[in-house]
Amino acid sequence: MFRSALRWALSLTLCVSLCSTAAAYTIVMRDGRRIEIPDRFVVTATALTYEAGPGIQVTVLLSSIDIEATERANGEPAGSLLHRARSSGSSTSKVAQRAAKTLTNEEIDRARRARGQAPIERSEAQLSDVERENEAEARRLLAEAERRDQERAQQEAYWRERARALREQIAAIDGELSYWIELLNGLPALPSGIIGSVTTVVGVPLIPLFPVVGGAVTPPRPSMPRFATGPAIAPAPPSPPRAIIPQAPSLTPISPVLGAPLIRFPAHRIIVPTFISVVAPFNQSFYYDRASIIARIQQLEAMRAALTAQWRVLEDEARRAGVPPGALR
């Protein structure tokens, strides 16, 4: 009983293996791989097509198949695979002629839209959770980079506008300074006109400060104070009067102040040297114009120094804010 059951199992296994062998066809690829396909396949001049499943057609190029090794693996004579290609070509043409059908444009458009949407839906369905997370992270990083680039552009535009305003003010002041300096250099060192001096002689009447006796000036004698000491002394008797003898006028009177002789002329006049300046007419606004120009130049230089200090402060603020050095240019 046991032996009969064993023989039945062995025969069943052999029958199944023979049936599976008969129902399969082995394709040997040029890289050495072996592919088992159903025995029913179609061979054309360039490819081999078989049905891997319901509605699934697989096409393999003949250029990638080792034809001789395939024929040997399936126990077929040489050239049998290409012979199948010629026979299947005639049969497929007949089948194609029988199955011909005319399609409308609407059906073609509908099929095209369905074929275009199918890969997208299939790819989205096949994405794993990790891939979805990676894609979301990539989108988030891209949005963050775009936001940072926009903020950086706005920041650089702000600093560039401030630097442009300062440069315009400095350029305007430099231009005005150049104008006033050039105008000042064009003015003469002295005002236009002639300056000279003339020494003349003027007669001044001689006014005597002291009485003149005999043509000479007699200064008064200071009186000495008297002190009452001892018995009183009778004053001396007055001297007898003297006759005043007229004398010729003296030509060399003595100065009562300097003690130097003065030149005496008739009519009681002396010669006094006098210094007189003679100035020709000139532009009265010369000094005013030169002073106003110098004051304006000093004012512009002070404004230029203040703007230069503001520029240095601006560069320091931009550097602390992380702005590239070339953004202020």
mmCIF file of C-alpha atoms in Angstrom:
data_model
loop_
_atom_site.group_PDB
_atom_site.id
_atom_site.type_symbol
_atom_site.label_atom_id
_atom_site.label_comp_id
_atom_site.label_asym_id
_atom_site.label_seq_id
_atom_site.Cartn_x
_atom_site.Cartn_y
_atom_site.Cartn_z
ATOM 1 C CA MET A 1 0.000 0.000 0.000
ATOM 2 C CA PHE A 2 2.812 2.433 0.861
ATOM 3 C CA ARG A 3 4.777 1.578 -2.247
ATOM 4 C CA SER A 4 1.775 2.208 -4.487
ATOM 5 C CA ALA A 5 1.176 5.623 -2.940
ATOM 6 C CA LEU A 6 4.841 6.530 -3.420
ATOM 7 C CA ARG A 7 4.766 5.489 -7.067
ATOM 8 C CA TRP A 8 1.609 7.536 -7.640
ATOM 9 C CA ALA A 9 3.211 10.657 -6.111
ATOM 10 C CA LEU A 10 6.381 10.279 -8.203
ATOM 11 C CA SER A 11 4.412 9.871 -11.391
ATOM 12 C CA LEU A 12 2.284 12.904 -10.569
ATOM 13 C CA THR A 13 5.380 15.020 -9.936
ATOM 14 C CA LEU A 14 6.983 13.898 -13.179
ATOM 15 C CA CYS A 15 3.816 14.681 -15.115
ATOM 16 C CA VAL A 16 3.549 18.157 -13.607
ATOM 17 C CA SER A 17 7.217 18.926 -14.339
ATOM 18 C CA LEU A 18 6.842 17.740 -17.921
ATOM 19 C CA CYS A 19 3.718 19.829 -18.382
ATOM 20 C CA SER A 20 5.378 22.926 -16.944
ATOM 21 C CA THR A 21 8.405 22.357 -19.140
ATOM 22 C CA ALA A 22 6.227 22.042 -22.176
ATOM 23 C CA ALA A 23 4.235 25.147 -21.216
ATOM 24 C CA ALA A 24 7.355 27.387 -20.673
ATOM 25 C CA TYR A 25 9.982 28.826 -22.995
ATOM 26 C CA THR A 26 13.450 29.888 -21.860
ATOM 27 C CA ILE A 27 15.074 33.033 -23.202
ATOM 28 C CA VAL A 28 18.836 33.365 -22.767
ATOM 29 C CA MET A 29 20.036 36.976 -22.745
ATOM 30 C CA ARG A 30 23.438 38.101 -23.987
ATOM 31 C CA ASP A 31 24.515 38.945 -20.431
ATOM 32 C CA GLY A 32 23.803 35.346 -19.341
ATOM 33 C CA ARG A 33 20.438 35.863 -17.644
ATOM 34 C CA ARG A 34 17.639 33.373 -18.262
ATOM 35 C CA ILE A 35 14.002 34.425 -18.456
ATOM 36 C CA GLU A 36 11.107 31.964 -18.353
ATOM 37 C CA ILE A 37 8.172 33.079 -20.514
ATOM 38 C CA PRO A 38 4.938 31.387 -21.583
ATOM 39 C CA ASP A 39 5.159 29.142 -24.600
ATOM 40 C CA ARG A 40 2.797 31.417 -26.503
ATOM 41 C CA PHE A 41 4.694 34.494 -27.712
ATOM 42 C CA VAL A 42 5.030 36.538 -30.871
ATOM 43 C CA VAL A 43 8.343 37.052 -32.663
ATOM 44 C CA THR A 44 8.886 39.859 -35.160
ATOM 45 C CA ALA A 45 11.940 40.869 -37.120
ATOM 46 C CA THR A 46 13.197 43.064 -34.251
ATOM 47 C CA ALA A 47 11.495 41.956 -30.995
ATOM 48 C CA LEU A 48 9.874 39.182 -29.038
ATOM 49 C CA THR A 49 6.578 39.925 -27.262
ATOM 50 C CA TYR A 50 4.861 37.783 -24.675
ATOM 51 C CA GLU A 51 2.018 38.210 -22.192
ATOM 52 C CA ALA A 52 3.265 38.332 -18.600
ATOM 53 C CA GLY A 53 -0.236 38.642 -17.163
ATOM 54 C CA PRO A 54 -3.738 39.589 -18.071
ATOM 55 C CA GLY A 55 -3.383 42.749 -20.176
ATOM 56 C CA ILE A 56 0.399 43.043 -19.547
ATOM 57 C CA GLN A 57 2.537 42.798 -22.683
ATOM 58 C CA VAL A 58 6.333 42.552 -22.380
ATOM 59 C CA THR A 59 8.578 43.204 -25.377
ATOM 60 C CA VAL A 60 12.225 42.097 -25.559
ATOM 61 C CA LEU A 61 14.502 43.224 -28.377
ATOM 62 C CA LEU A 62 16.072 40.407 -30.391
ATOM 63 C CA SER A 63 19.379 42.283 -30.339
ATOM 64 C CA SER A 64 19.591 41.625 -26.569
ATOM 65 C CA ILE A 65 18.774 37.889 -26.879
ATOM 66 C CA ASP A 66 21.373 35.189 -27.493
ATOM 67 C CA ILE A 67 19.391 33.358 -30.215
ATOM 68 C CA GLU A 68 21.658 30.324 -30.545
ATOM 69 C CA ALA A 69 21.814 29.742 -26.750
ATOM 70 C CA THR A 70 18.035 30.171 -26.547
ATOM 71 C CA GLU A 71 17.458 27.579 -29.232
ATOM 72 C CA ARG A 72 19.840 25.146 -27.500
ATOM 73 C CA ALA A 73 18.206 25.733 -24.085
ATOM 74 C CA ASN A 74 14.792 24.857 -25.546
ATOM 75 C CA GLY A 75 16.066 21.862 -27.584
ATOM 76 C CA GLU A 76 15.179 23.437 -30.926
ATOM 77 C CA PRO A 77 17.128 23.262 -34.136
ATOM 78 C CA ALA A 78 19.055 26.266 -35.347
ATOM 79 C CA GLY A 79 16.905 28.913 -37.018
ATOM 80 C CA SER A 80 13.664 27.806 -35.430
ATOM 81 C CA LEU A 81 13.237 31.104 -33.490
ATOM 82 C CA LEU A 82 13.592 33.215 -36.650
ATOM 83 C CA HIS A 83 11.252 30.797 -38.426
ATOM 84 C CA ARG A 84 8.678 31.600 -35.761
ATOM 85 C CA ALA A 85 9.203 35.258 -36.574
ATOM 86 C CA ARG A 86 8.267 34.721 -40.232
ATOM 87 C CA SER A 87 5.260 32.548 -39.403
ATOM 88 C CA SER A 88 4.001 34.841 -36.635
ATOM 89 C CA GLY A 89 4.351 37.836 -38.965
ATOM 90 C CA SER A 90 1.808 36.414 -41.419
ATOM 91 C CA SER A 91 -0.592 35.317 -38.641
ATOM 92 C CA THR A 92 -0.425 38.651 -36.842
ATOM 93 C CA SER A 93 -1.124 40.507 -40.047
ATOM 94 C CA LYS A 94 -4.255 38.437 -40.544
ATOM 95 C CA VAL A 95 -5.318 38.996 -36.949
ATOM 96 C CA ALA A 96 -4.640 42.721 -37.292
ATOM 97 C CA GLN A 97 -6.751 42.907 -40.406
ATOM 98 C CA ARG A 98 -9.614 41.160 -38.674
ATOM 99 C CA ALA A 99 -9.363 43.360 -35.529
ATOM 100 C CA ALA A 100 -9.132 46.731 -37.374
ATOM 101 C CA LYS A 101 -11.364 49.433 -35.911
ATOM 102 C CA THR A 102 -11.892 53.089 -36.731
ATOM 103 C CA LEU A 103 -11.457 55.577 -33.830
ATOM 104 C CA THR A 104 -12.922 59.068 -33.690
ATOM 105 C CA ASN A 105 -11.039 62.182 -32.613
ATOM 106 C CA GLU A 106 -13.008 62.370 -29.390
ATOM 107 C CA GLU A 107 -12.014 58.826 -28.470
ATOM 108 C CA ILE A 108 -8.372 59.573 -29.277
ATOM 109 C CA ASP A 109 -8.394 62.707 -27.093
ATOM 110 C CA ARG A 110 -10.042 60.851 -24.245
ATOM 111 C CA ALA A 111 -7.491 58.053 -24.465
ATOM 112 C CA ARG A 112 -4.636 60.584 -24.575
ATOM 113 C CA ARG A 113 -5.897 62.384 -21.466
ATOM 114 C CA ALA A 114 -6.342 59.123 -19.613
ATOM 115 C CA ARG A 115 -2.857 58.001 -20.632
ATOM 116 C CA GLY A 116 -1.381 61.330 -19.439
ATOM 117 C CA GLN A 117 -3.114 61.222 -16.046
ATOM 118 C CA ALA A 118 -2.435 57.555 -15.399
ATOM 119 C CA PRO A 119 1.366 57.895 -14.855
ATOM 120 C CA ILE A 120 0.836 60.803 -12.434
ATOM 121 C CA GLU A 121 -1.742 58.964 -10.384
ATOM 122 C CA ARG A 122 0.327 55.786 -10.430
ATOM 123 C CA SER A 123 3.525 57.648 -9.385
ATOM 124 C CA GLU A 124 1.724 59.415 -6.537
ATOM 125 C CA ALA A 125 0.259 56.144 -5.361
ATOM 126 C CA GLN A 126 3.655 54.446 -5.451
ATOM 127 C CA LEU A 127 5.417 57.137 -3.419
ATOM 128 C CA SER A 128 6.294 55.995 0.056
ATOM 129 C CA ASP A 129 5.911 58.043 3.209
ATOM 130 C CA VAL A 130 9.655 58.754 3.323
ATOM 131 C CA GLU A 131 9.633 60.077 -0.212
ATOM 132 C CA ARG A 132 6.659 62.293 0.568
ATOM 133 C CA GLU A 133 8.460 63.681 3.621
ATOM 134 C CA ASN A 134 11.635 64.315 1.612
ATOM 135 C CA GLU A 135 9.690 66.107 -1.068
ATOM 136 C CA ALA A 136 7.881 68.264 1.505
ATOM 137 C CA GLU A 137 11.213 69.116 3.187
ATOM 138 C CA ALA A 138 12.719 70.082 -0.164
ATOM 139 C CA ARG A 139 9.776 72.367 -0.912
ATOM 140 C CA ARG A 140 10.075 73.971 2.521
ATOM 141 C CA LEU A 141 13.811 74.588 2.082
ATOM 142 C CA LEU A 142 13.231 76.085 -1.352
ATOM 143 C CA ALA A 143 10.587 78.468 0.003
ATOM 144 C CA GLU A 144 12.904 79.449 2.881
ATOM 145 C CA ALA A 145 15.751 80.163 0.450
ATOM 146 C CA GLU A 146 13.498 82.324 -1.717
ATOM 147 C CA ARG A 147 12.308 84.250 1.344
ATOM 148 C CA ARG A 148 15.907 84.874 2.482
ATOM 149 C CA ASP A 149 16.930 86.046 -0.981
ATOM 150 C CA GLN A 150 14.033 88.493 -1.036
ATOM 151 C CA GLU A 151 14.893 89.861 2.415
ATOM 152 C CA ARG A 152 18.551 90.216 1.438
ATOM 153 C CA ALA A 153 17.606 92.104 -1.722
ATOM 154 C CA GLN A 154 15.351 94.474 0.249
ATOM 155 C CA GLN A 155 18.085 95.076 2.844
ATOM 156 C CA GLU A 156 20.705 95.834 0.206
ATOM 157 C CA ALA A 157 18.299 98.210 -1.558
ATOM 158 C CA TYR A 158 17.722 100.089 1.728
ATOM 159 C CA TRP A 159 21.444 100.561 2.463
ATOM 160 C CA ARG A 160 22.188 101.386 -1.171
ATOM 161 C CA GLU A 161 19.560 104.164 -1.128
ATOM 162 C CA ARG A 162 21.031 105.718 2.036
ATOM 163 C CA ALA A 163 24.541 105.602 0.564
ATOM 164 C CA ARG A 164 23.314 107.171 -2.692
ATOM 165 C CA ALA A 165 21.726 110.108 -0.844
ATOM 166 C CA LEU A 166 24.963 110.790 1.091
ATOM 167 C CA ARG A 167 27.084 110.572 -2.055
ATOM 168 C CA GLU A 168 24.851 113.085 -3.828
ATOM 169 C CA GLN A 169 25.150 115.570 -0.952
ATOM 170 C CA ILE A 170 28.952 115.186 -0.829
ATOM 171 C CA ALA A 171 29.222 115.628 -4.604
ATOM 172 C CA ALA A 172 27.091 118.793 -4.489
ATOM 173 C CA ILE A 173 29.222 120.304 -1.712
ATOM 174 C CA ASP A 174 32.449 119.385 -3.535
ATOM 175 C CA GLY A 175 31.207 121.102 -6.681
ATOM 176 C CA GLU A 176 30.270 124.279 -4.818
ATOM 177 C CA LEU A 177 33.621 124.259 -2.975
ATOM 178 C CA SER A 178 35.483 124.048 -6.264
ATOM 179 C CA TYR A 179 33.514 126.996 -7.634
ATOM 180 C CA TRP A 180 34.182 129.282 -4.654
ATOM 181 C CA ILE A 181 37.866 128.338 -4.423
ATOM 182 C CA GLU A 182 38.346 129.055 -8.116
ATOM 183 C CA LEU A 183 36.554 132.396 -7.727
ATOM 184 C CA LEU A 184 38.728 133.299 -4.730
ATOM 185 C CA ASN A 185 41.915 132.427 -6.588
ATOM 186 C CA GLY A 186 40.828 134.718 -9.421
ATOM 187 C CA LEU A 187 40.622 137.791 -7.183
ATOM 188 C CA PRO A 188 43.726 140.093 -6.955
ATOM 189 C CA ALA A 189 45.802 140.085 -3.792
ATOM 190 C CA LEU A 190 45.147 143.871 -3.236
ATOM 191 C CA PRO A 191 42.253 146.096 -4.251
ATOM 192 C CA SER A 192 42.565 148.008 -7.487
ATOM 193 C CA GLY A 193 43.923 151.609 -6.948
ATOM 194 C CA ILE A 194 47.110 153.605 -6.136
ATOM 195 C CA ILE A 195 48.291 154.316 -2.632
ATOM 196 C CA GLY A 196 50.946 156.998 -2.060
ATOM 197 C CA SER A 197 52.193 159.550 0.491
ATOM 198 C CA VAL A 198 53.120 163.224 0.235
ATOM 199 C CA THR A 199 54.928 165.340 2.799
ATOM 200 C CA THR A 200 53.915 168.975 2.822
ATOM 201 C CA VAL A 201 54.712 172.070 4.893
ATOM 202 C CA VAL A 202 51.933 173.958 6.632
ATOM 203 C CA GLY A 203 52.376 177.312 8.388
ATOM 204 C CA VAL A 204 50.964 177.339 11.915
ATOM 205 C CA PRO A 205 50.707 180.626 13.908
ATOM 206 C CA LEU A 206 52.983 180.730 16.890
ATOM 207 C CA ILE A 207 50.989 181.236 20.028
ATOM 208 C CA PRO A 208 53.302 182.101 22.904
ATOM 209 C CA LEU A 209 52.491 180.384 26.129
ATOM 210 C CA PHE A 210 54.682 182.669 28.212
ATOM 211 C CA PRO A 211 55.364 186.418 28.133
ATOM 212 C CA VAL A 212 58.010 187.499 25.713
ATOM 213 C CA VAL A 213 60.610 189.909 27.069
ATOM 214 C CA GLY A 214 63.016 191.432 24.605
ATOM 215 C CA GLY A 215 61.957 188.930 21.976
ATOM 216 C CA ALA A 216 62.717 185.942 24.242
ATOM 217 C CA VAL A 217 60.326 183.730 26.008
ATOM 218 C CA THR A 218 60.716 184.017 29.737
ATOM 219 C CA PRO A 219 59.234 181.088 31.657
ATOM 220 C CA PRO A 220 57.779 181.923 35.017
ATOM 221 C CA ARG A 221 59.792 181.189 38.095
ATOM 222 C CA PRO A 222 58.169 179.009 40.669
ATOM 223 C CA SER A 223 57.520 180.736 44.006
ATOM 224 C CA MET A 224 58.935 179.050 47.035
ATOM 225 C CA PRO A 225 56.677 178.707 50.033
ATOM 226 C CA ARG A 226 57.553 180.651 53.088
ATOM 227 C CA PHE A 227 57.284 179.330 56.567
ATOM 228 C CA ALA A 228 56.698 181.534 59.659
ATOM 229 C CA THR A 229 59.665 180.666 61.844
ATOM 230 C CA GLY A 230 61.307 183.041 64.228
ATOM 231 C CA PRO A 231 60.817 186.796 64.317
ATOM 232 C CA ALA A 232 59.266 188.402 61.376
ATOM 233 C CA ILE A 233 61.636 189.859 58.827
ATOM 234 C CA ALA A 234 60.695 193.024 57.016
ATOM 235 C CA PRO A 235 60.483 192.579 53.285
ATOM 236 C CA ALA A 236 63.211 193.972 51.122
ATOM 237 C CA PRO A 237 62.495 197.297 49.525
ATOM 238 C CA PRO A 238 61.429 197.086 45.902
ATOM 239 C CA SER A 239 64.031 197.588 43.246
ATOM 240 C CA PRO A 240 63.844 200.733 41.231
ATOM 241 C CA PRO A 241 62.012 200.368 37.891
ATOM 242 C CA ARG A 242 63.993 199.525 34.775
ATOM 243 C CA ALA A 243 63.286 200.800 31.361
ATOM 244 C CA ILE A 244 62.225 198.152 28.836
ATOM 245 C CA ILE A 245 64.475 198.505 25.806
ATOM 246 C CA PRO A 246 62.905 197.152 22.666
ATOM 247 C CA GLN A 247 65.005 194.498 20.926
ATOM 248 C CA ALA A 248 64.894 192.908 17.555
ATOM 249 C CA PRO A 249 62.728 189.812 17.386
ATOM 250 C CA SER A 250 64.577 186.540 17.996
ATOM 251 C CA LEU A 251 64.507 184.029 15.228
ATOM 252 C CA THR A 252 65.259 181.072 17.484
ATOM 253 C CA PRO A 253 62.709 180.838 20.236
ATOM 254 C CA ILE A 254 63.083 178.038 22.734
ATOM 255 C CA SER A 255 60.351 175.409 23.049
ATOM 256 C CA PRO A 256 59.021 175.449 26.616
ATOM 257 C CA VAL A 257 58.312 171.712 26.464
ATOM 258 C CA LEU A 258 61.169 170.124 24.518
ATOM 259 C CA GLY A 259 63.766 172.774 25.124
ATOM 260 C CA ALA A 260 64.677 172.733 21.409
ATOM 261 C CA PRO A 261 64.884 175.819 19.255
ATOM 262 C CA LEU A 262 61.953 176.558 16.996
ATOM 263 C CA ILE A 263 62.339 178.217 13.617
ATOM 264 C CA ARG A 264 60.652 181.631 13.794
ATOM 265 C CA PHE A 265 59.195 183.365 10.758
ATOM 266 C CA PRO A 266 57.585 186.722 10.458
ATOM 267 C CA ALA A 267 53.948 186.979 11.382
ATOM 268 C CA HIS A 268 54.695 184.592 14.263
ATOM 269 C CA ARG A 269 54.439 181.317 12.213
ATOM 270 C CA ILE A 270 56.426 178.067 12.402
ATOM 271 C CA ILE A 271 56.899 175.258 9.875
ATOM 272 C CA VAL A 272 55.335 171.893 10.835
ATOM 273 C CA PRO A 273 55.920 168.821 8.597
ATOM 274 C CA THR A 274 52.666 166.931 7.816
ATOM 275 C CA PHE A 275 52.191 163.364 6.347
ATOM 276 C CA ILE A 276 49.290 163.130 3.887
ATOM 277 C CA SER A 277 48.142 159.879 2.207
ATOM 278 C CA VAL A 278 46.749 159.988 -1.284
ATOM 279 C CA VAL A 279 44.570 156.987 -2.391
ATOM 280 C CA ALA A 280 43.069 156.703 -5.833
ATOM 281 C CA PRO A 281 39.451 155.508 -6.133
ATOM 282 C CA PHE A 282 38.977 151.673 -6.063
ATOM 283 C CA ASN A 283 36.188 149.055 -5.694
ATOM 284 C CA GLN A 284 34.760 149.537 -2.234
ATOM 285 C CA SER A 285 33.163 146.034 -2.211
ATOM 286 C CA PHE A 286 36.512 144.229 -2.615
ATOM 287 C CA TYR A 287 37.048 143.453 1.042
ATOM 288 C CA TYR A 288 33.393 142.532 1.549
ATOM 289 C CA ASP A 289 33.378 140.079 -1.390
ATOM 290 C CA ARG A 290 36.614 138.390 -0.342
ATOM 291 C CA ALA A 291 35.469 137.992 3.257
ATOM 292 C CA SER A 292 32.084 136.575 2.225
ATOM 293 C CA ILE A 293 33.718 134.073 -0.141
ATOM 294 C CA ILE A 294 36.116 132.875 2.563
ATOM 295 C CA ALA A 295 33.228 132.529 5.035
ATOM 296 C CA ARG A 296 31.235 130.448 2.526
ATOM 297 C CA ILE A 297 34.218 128.193 1.844
ATOM 298 C CA GLN A 298 34.689 127.577 5.570
ATOM 299 C CA GLN A 299 30.985 126.771 5.942
ATOM 300 C CA LEU A 300 31.090 124.275 3.061
ATOM 301 C CA GLU A 301 34.211 122.610 4.474
ATOM 302 C CA ALA A 302 32.433 122.126 7.800
ATOM 303 C CA MET A 303 29.423 120.589 6.023
ATOM 304 C CA ARG A 304 31.778 118.315 4.031
ATOM 305 C CA ALA A 305 33.437 117.081 7.228
ATOM 306 C CA ALA A 306 30.023 116.355 8.794
ATOM 307 C CA LEU A 307 28.906 114.331 5.758
ATOM 308 C CA THR A 308 32.171 112.375 5.785
ATOM 309 C CA ALA A 309 31.543 111.443 9.421
ATOM 310 C CA GLN A 310 28.006 110.327 8.514
ATOM 311 C CA TRP A 311 29.432 108.127 5.742
ATOM 312 C CA ARG A 312 31.777 106.384 8.184
ATOM 313 C CA VAL A 313 28.881 105.779 10.585
ATOM 314 C CA LEU A 314 26.828 104.351 7.705
ATOM 315 C CA GLU A 315 29.609 101.931 6.766
ATOM 316 C CA ASP A 316 29.891 100.735 10.381
ATOM 317 C CA GLU A 317 26.131 100.159 10.647
ATOM 318 C CA ALA A 318 26.037 98.276 7.336
ATOM 319 C CA ARG A 319 28.957 96.067 8.394
ATOM 320 C CA ARG A 320 27.248 95.199 11.692
ATOM 321 C CA ALA A 321 24.027 94.395 9.784
ATOM 322 C CA GLY A 322 25.882 91.881 7.613
ATOM 323 C CA VAL A 323 25.627 93.858 4.373
ATOM 324 C CA PRO A 324 28.389 93.050 1.841
ATOM 325 C CA PRO A 325 30.902 95.892 1.394
ATOM 326 C CA GLY A 326 30.067 96.270 -2.293
ATOM 327 C CA ALA A 327 26.388 96.962 -1.594
ATOM 328 C CA LEU A 328 27.109 100.618 -0.682
ATOM 329 C CA ARG A 329 28.884 101.319 -3.952
#
